[in-house]
Amino acid sequence: MTQSNTPFAPQISVPATYMRGGTSKGTFFKLSDLPERCQQPGEDRDNFLMRVIGSPDPYGKQIDGLGNGSSSTSKTVILSKPDQAKSEKDSHDVNYLFGQVNIAKPMIDWGGNCGNLTAAVGACAINMGLVNADKVAASAKSGICEVRIWQQNISKTIIAHVPVYTDEQGQVQVQETGDFELDGVTFPAAEVKIEFIDPVDASSAMFPTGHLVDDFDVSGCGLDKDCVQATFINAGIPTIFMKAEDLGFNGTELQSDINGNQELLDKLETIRAKGGVAMGLFQDVSDAQKSQHIPKIAWVAPAQSYTASSGKVVDKDDIDLVVRAMSMGQLHHAMMGTAAVAIAAAATTQGTLVNQSAGNGSATQLSEVRFGHPSGTLLVGGKTELVDGRWQAKKVSMSRSARRIMVGQVFVPGDCF
């Protein structure tokens, strides 16, 4: 066998940080560290990031990249100094751009945010030197650095309260270790409090159909009924909430109950596509193939006891309701951060299906809820107001954790982009 003389492009290396944020993991880049032609949006950037993650992969494992074969780990983040002219009048510390990399298809969805990785953005920005050094130094006294994040995908402000400490050399460092436990994450870490400010555009409707509950046409979707109730909400991320019973579920499903059943997954995807049309996101159900990141589909039910995926028993007396949500065609192992924002906004709006489930069938005035998900529970808070006949979410809050897993160089073939 003779050796080929065909030249192959050598690998190039790019500085990167691999981080866990909430119940997700992603590869973080500083914009200025990317290859020059990848510093602008477009095909070159997408091809580079897909190669980093290991997509598209028909085997679904992303073995040849940093992805782990799940929607929770097939993620990229680009951080930069914000353009204040584009990030409203208030100053921000960092610009955050999120890309959800499709595992099997050659595409990246730039249409929404990742609430889980949001928890890592503040810490990563400090470590990358993107947050003003004087501000970081001044935060040592309180032990919290308030990082104002401009979320570029959705043009929204997010505030991350990042714990910091002063090391033996007198330098302020991010506190990553701690005793805060987050269901869906094995080990404890430092708590990062996140606030999503005005998560709905003032010019947009939080309830795009104009109703808190709609009669949703699901004919042809394989359900027992042609019409069921649904709450369509645009907060955090566009989400379709349905009653678990209308889908033939009880609300305590785990991944093993859903993700191995292709017929069931196809049914849920058809419902998601029809919901996207009802929300005005798509003109036709076929358009849903171009955007698997939005909208999300979720189902709710009143509080009930169940065993989480870890084996932990979740007692119905410790939660207000149960919620399950799909992410990129699979039941999520815990709860997406952006979907948790939608849950908080819907739960604190009296009369939605989420609110009714939290009130055991009755509309209830709430300021926070603890919901059960496949990995355990999560407490979220929200403040919604009825202004001039329209519901507005003023703020949604939750606690997550984050830590660096690796800092170094990621290698990709030089001809991949």
C-alpha atoms as one frame of an Amber mdcrd trajectory, in Angstrom:
protein
   0.000   0.000   0.000   1.530   3.312  -1.091   1.177   6.436   0.998  -0.890
   9.174  -0.583   0.870  12.417  -1.453  -2.380  14.345  -1.171  -1.739  17.314
   1.149  -4.057  17.764   4.101  -4.626  20.996   5.946  -2.994  21.012   9.385
  -5.022  21.590  12.516  -5.339  25.069  13.969  -5.800  25.881  17.640  -8.150
  28.472  19.118  -8.372  29.530  22.798 -11.545  28.180  24.410 -13.146  27.569
  27.780 -15.304  24.518  28.440 -17.879  25.275  31.136 -20.880  23.852  32.874
 -23.696  26.309  33.382 -26.771  25.038  35.230 -27.602  21.638  33.758 -25.859
  22.316  30.434 -22.296  22.372  29.137 -20.839  24.456  26.342 -17.675  25.692
  24.656 -17.053  29.401  25.266 -15.002  31.678  23.005 -13.882  35.275  23.176
 -14.920  36.843  19.873 -11.484  38.346  19.248  -9.867  34.884  19.656 -11.817
  33.350  16.770 -10.222  33.049  13.323 -10.694  36.396  11.608 -13.278  35.208
   9.094 -15.269  33.593  11.928 -15.587  36.847  13.833 -18.583  37.763  11.685
 -21.801  35.721  11.464 -22.105  33.439   8.488 -21.217  30.089   6.986 -17.541
  30.181   8.027 -18.411  30.734  11.666 -21.107  28.066  11.643 -18.820  25.487
  10.027 -16.053  26.212  12.522 -18.344  25.867  15.549 -19.993  22.711  14.220
 -16.545  21.133  13.788 -15.608  22.115  17.340 -18.704  20.390  18.711 -18.520
  17.417  16.319 -21.583  18.000  14.137 -23.243  16.919  11.999 -22.889  13.374
  13.290 -25.162  10.668  11.834 -24.138   8.429  14.741 -25.540  11.000  17.199
 -22.545  10.780  19.545 -20.345  13.743  18.510 -17.292  11.573  19.231 -15.049
  13.780  17.069 -15.803  16.980  18.969 -16.619  18.512  22.331 -20.348  17.748
  22.185 -21.691  14.819  24.177 -24.566  13.746  21.946 -27.342  15.609  23.764
 -29.050  18.968  23.331 -27.756  19.966  26.786 -24.131  19.677  25.671 -24.234
  20.612  21.975 -23.818  24.310  22.656 -21.483  27.200  21.877 -21.110  30.681
  23.336 -19.301  33.750  21.979 -18.511  36.568  24.421 -17.336  40.071  23.612
 -17.284  43.642  24.789 -20.778  44.999  24.180 -21.611  47.644  21.620 -23.429
  50.062  23.910 -25.197  51.662  20.970 -26.911  48.330  20.301 -27.461  47.261
  23.913 -29.919  49.958  24.930 -28.944  53.019  26.974 -27.853  51.254  30.142
 -24.286  50.014  30.265 -23.551  46.310  30.054 -20.450  44.385  30.947 -20.468
  41.687  28.308 -22.194  40.689  25.077 -23.428  37.075  25.052 -24.252  35.217
  21.836 -25.550  31.643  22.029 -25.577  28.973  19.325 -27.497  25.687  19.667
 -25.679  23.185  17.465 -27.845  20.540  15.851 -26.386  17.082  16.475 -27.373
  15.331  13.238 -27.924  18.206  10.804 -25.459  20.835   9.526 -27.109  23.780
  11.239 -26.822  26.080  14.233 -29.921  27.726  15.669 -29.171  31.320  16.680
 -32.820  32.082  17.408 -32.869  31.951  21.201 -30.995  32.000  24.475 -29.728
  29.222  26.748 -30.814  30.044  30.282 -28.602  27.364  31.807 -25.394  28.577
  30.181 -26.381  32.107  31.176 -25.255  31.106  34.671 -21.715  30.627  33.339
 -21.517  33.810  31.267 -20.740  36.210  34.116 -17.986  34.045  35.566 -16.478
  33.331  32.153 -16.538  37.025  31.224 -14.670  37.913  34.425 -12.075  35.209
  33.809 -11.641  36.305  30.176 -11.008  39.890  31.288 -14.115  41.243  29.583
 -15.585  42.784  32.765 -14.020  46.068  33.859 -11.158  45.284  36.276 -12.059
  48.161  38.609 -15.610  46.889  38.884 -14.403  43.376  39.684 -11.967  44.711
  42.307 -14.703  46.833  43.920 -16.964  43.788  44.235 -14.583  42.091  46.676
 -16.096  43.955  49.614 -19.592  42.530  49.095 -18.387  39.192  47.730 -20.721
  39.488  44.733 -19.903  40.900  41.307 -23.076  41.987  39.529 -22.445  41.305
  35.853 -24.847  42.971  33.451 -25.182  40.758  30.380 -26.521  41.817  26.993
 -28.133  38.707  25.509 -27.601  39.333  21.806 -29.887  36.588  20.467 -32.985
  38.055  22.092 -31.779  41.647  22.794 -32.420  41.405  26.538 -30.654  42.323
  29.764 -29.731  39.572  32.222 -28.058  40.197  35.573 -25.785  37.520  37.020
 -24.801  37.807  40.667 -21.405  36.085  40.570 -19.749  35.191  43.915 -16.132
  36.350  44.189 -13.339  36.256  46.772  -9.846  37.718  47.273  -7.019  35.202
  46.976  -3.732  35.167  48.914  -2.120  37.420  46.316  -4.840  40.021  46.767
  -6.516  39.260  43.433 -10.285  38.980  43.141 -11.280  35.575  41.785 -14.582
  33.936  40.839 -15.857  31.612  43.559 -16.805  28.388  41.785 -16.939  25.842
  44.607 -19.647  25.853  47.267 -22.499  23.942  48.864 -25.363  24.966  46.563
 -27.064  21.869  45.172 -28.842  21.956  41.829 -30.953  18.959  40.844 -29.621
  17.568  37.594 -26.015  18.325  38.596 -24.148  15.701  40.627 -21.805  17.898
  42.648 -22.496  21.081  44.670 -20.987  24.418  43.649 -21.304  28.140  44.348
 -24.763  29.636  43.856 -25.211  32.122  41.006 -28.422  34.132  41.158 -29.818
  35.114  37.759 -32.356  37.829  36.971 -33.994  38.074  33.553 -35.116  41.688
  33.180 -38.212  42.380  31.071 -37.978  38.976  29.349 -40.667  39.981  26.851
 -40.230  42.788  24.311 -42.400  45.809  25.090 -43.526  45.733  21.462 -44.390
  42.032  21.630 -47.166  40.162  23.346 -46.236  37.799  26.152 -49.288  35.792
  25.078 -49.072  36.043  21.276 -52.632  34.832  20.656 -54.038  37.364  23.106
 -55.352  34.659  25.436 -54.046  33.022  28.604 -55.572  29.734  27.465 -56.400
  28.801  23.873 -58.376  26.064  22.218 -55.556  24.449  20.253 -56.360  22.506
  17.068 -54.349  19.267  17.233 -56.297  17.369  14.596 -54.106  14.915  12.737
 -51.573  14.752  15.568 -52.660  11.354  16.853 -54.299  12.516  20.086 -57.650
  11.326  21.381 -59.049  14.819  20.870 -58.900  17.189  17.910 -58.880  20.220
  20.182 -57.166  20.692  23.560 -56.274  23.600  25.799 -52.884  25.259  25.565
 -51.065  28.296  26.928 -48.809  29.933  24.336 -46.246  32.225  25.952 -43.229
  34.176  24.774 -41.056  34.738  27.840 -37.498  33.487  28.047 -38.224  31.374
  24.993 -41.464  30.788  23.049 -43.167  27.846  24.757 -46.313  25.775  24.291
 -47.760  24.513  27.585 -50.318  21.707  27.520 -51.971  19.509  30.115 -50.144
  16.227  30.605 -53.412  14.291  30.509 -54.285  15.657  27.061 -51.075  14.132
  25.724 -51.723  10.829  27.446 -49.094  11.558  30.116 -49.208  11.996  33.887
 -46.437  14.587  34.173 -43.881  12.389  35.941 -42.236  10.997  32.783 -38.485
  10.433  32.631 -36.279  10.374  29.548 -36.561   6.595  29.246 -40.331   6.916
  28.931 -40.169   9.294  25.966 -36.884   9.357  24.094 -36.871   5.746  22.907
 -40.322   5.944  21.343 -39.964   7.389  17.837 -43.716   7.349  17.181 -44.275
   9.431  20.312 -41.425  11.814  19.443 -42.884  12.337  15.966 -46.286  13.083
  17.513 -44.790  15.683  19.863 -42.834  17.257  17.004 -46.005  17.565  14.916
 -47.767  19.260  17.832 -44.777  21.591  18.318 -44.873  22.566  14.641 -48.622
  23.307  14.758 -48.087  25.303  17.951 -45.397  27.352  16.230 -47.891  28.274
  13.530 -50.516  29.165  16.155 -47.979  31.448  17.867 -47.093  33.178  14.611
 -43.529  31.819  14.580 -44.043  29.809  11.405 -46.199  30.343   8.351 -46.431
  26.603   7.776 -45.702  23.496   9.852 -42.873  22.615   7.462 -40.989  25.689
   8.673 -40.487  23.992  12.054 -37.722  21.867  10.522 -35.624  25.005  10.167
 -35.879  25.887  13.843 -35.869  23.042  16.322 -34.782  25.355  19.149 -38.028
  27.328  19.196 -40.746  26.969  20.222 -40.454  24.515  23.088 -43.276  22.156
  23.977 -43.961  21.306  27.622 -46.667  19.643  29.674 -47.859  20.336  33.197
 -49.842  18.581  35.913 -50.669  19.211  39.593 -48.081  18.236  42.201 -47.567
  14.510  42.702 -44.881  12.308  44.170 -42.448  10.513  41.836 -38.941   9.108
  41.679 -36.457  11.312  39.825 -33.863   9.944  37.417 -31.254   9.955  40.204
 -33.437   7.702  42.359 -34.343  10.608  44.630 -37.994  10.659  45.724 -39.724
  13.977  45.056 -42.596  14.409  47.507 -45.733  16.146  46.244 -45.828  18.265
  49.402 -42.476  19.809  48.443 -43.551  21.081  45.018 -46.350  23.123  43.489
 -46.620  21.286  40.170 -44.750  18.972  37.795 -43.420  20.057  34.397 -41.755
  18.182  31.562 -40.259  19.854  28.478 -38.812  18.811  25.137 -35.506  20.180
  23.853 -34.304  19.607  20.286 -36.620  16.632  19.847 -35.839  14.905  23.149
 -37.260  15.072  26.658 -34.842  17.236  28.643 -33.062  15.515  31.513 -33.916
  18.408  33.857 -35.253  21.791  32.701 -33.889  24.287  30.202 -33.177  27.633
  31.829 -35.151  29.581  29.243 -38.107  27.216  29.678 -37.834  27.801  33.429
 -38.247  31.517  32.665 -41.397  30.697  30.706 -42.631  28.528  33.597 -42.040
  31.344  36.091 -43.805  33.924  33.935 -46.753  31.645  33.219 -47.066  30.410
  36.805 -47.195  33.959  38.175 -49.850  35.002  35.651 -53.198  34.101  37.131
 -55.260  31.845  34.859 -52.690  30.133  32.612 -52.507  26.337  32.496 -49.234
  26.490  34.444 -50.825  28.689  37.082 -53.875  26.427  37.303 -51.691  23.329
  37.759 -49.794  25.078  40.537 -53.151  25.912  42.132 -54.362  22.308  41.796
 -56.848  23.230  39.106 -57.708  26.755  40.210 -56.277  30.117  39.158 -54.076
  31.381  42.002 -52.049  34.528  42.665 -48.400  33.427  42.969 -44.998  35.123
  43.181 -42.875  31.966  43.024 -43.254  28.230  42.444 -41.202  25.117  42.972
 -41.767  22.629  40.178 -40.728  19.031  39.772 -38.726  18.000  36.692 -37.093
  14.698  35.679 -33.986  15.306  37.809 -35.604  16.895  40.860 -36.997  20.343
  41.651 -36.355  23.996  40.891 -37.593  27.181  42.572 -38.338  30.120  40.267
 -39.836  33.532  40.932 -41.541  36.071  38.766 -43.351  39.372  38.691 -46.017
  39.893  36.045 -48.327  42.870  35.670 -51.429  43.650  33.646 -50.646  46.966
  31.907 -53.221  48.561  29.627 -54.926  45.219  29.169 -51.722  43.324  28.348
 -49.725  41.034  30.593 -46.068  41.943  31.020 -43.325  40.020  32.810 -41.162
  42.552  34.615 -38.593  40.156  36.046 -37.943  36.436  36.444 -35.330  35.018
  38.807 -33.740  31.674  39.609 -30.558  30.243  41.099 -28.096  28.098  39.169
 -24.406  27.245  39.482 -21.466  27.137  37.092 -17.817  26.197  36.933 -14.906
  25.932  34.531 -14.113  22.407  33.429 -11.248  23.191  31.057  -9.379  26.222
  29.765  -6.990  25.814  26.844  -6.931  25.363  23.087  -9.484  23.581  20.921
  -8.140  22.040  17.708  -9.960  21.817  14.371  -8.768  20.950  10.859  -7.758
  24.166   9.115  -9.939  23.470   6.088 -13.167  22.815   7.995 -14.342  26.398
   7.546
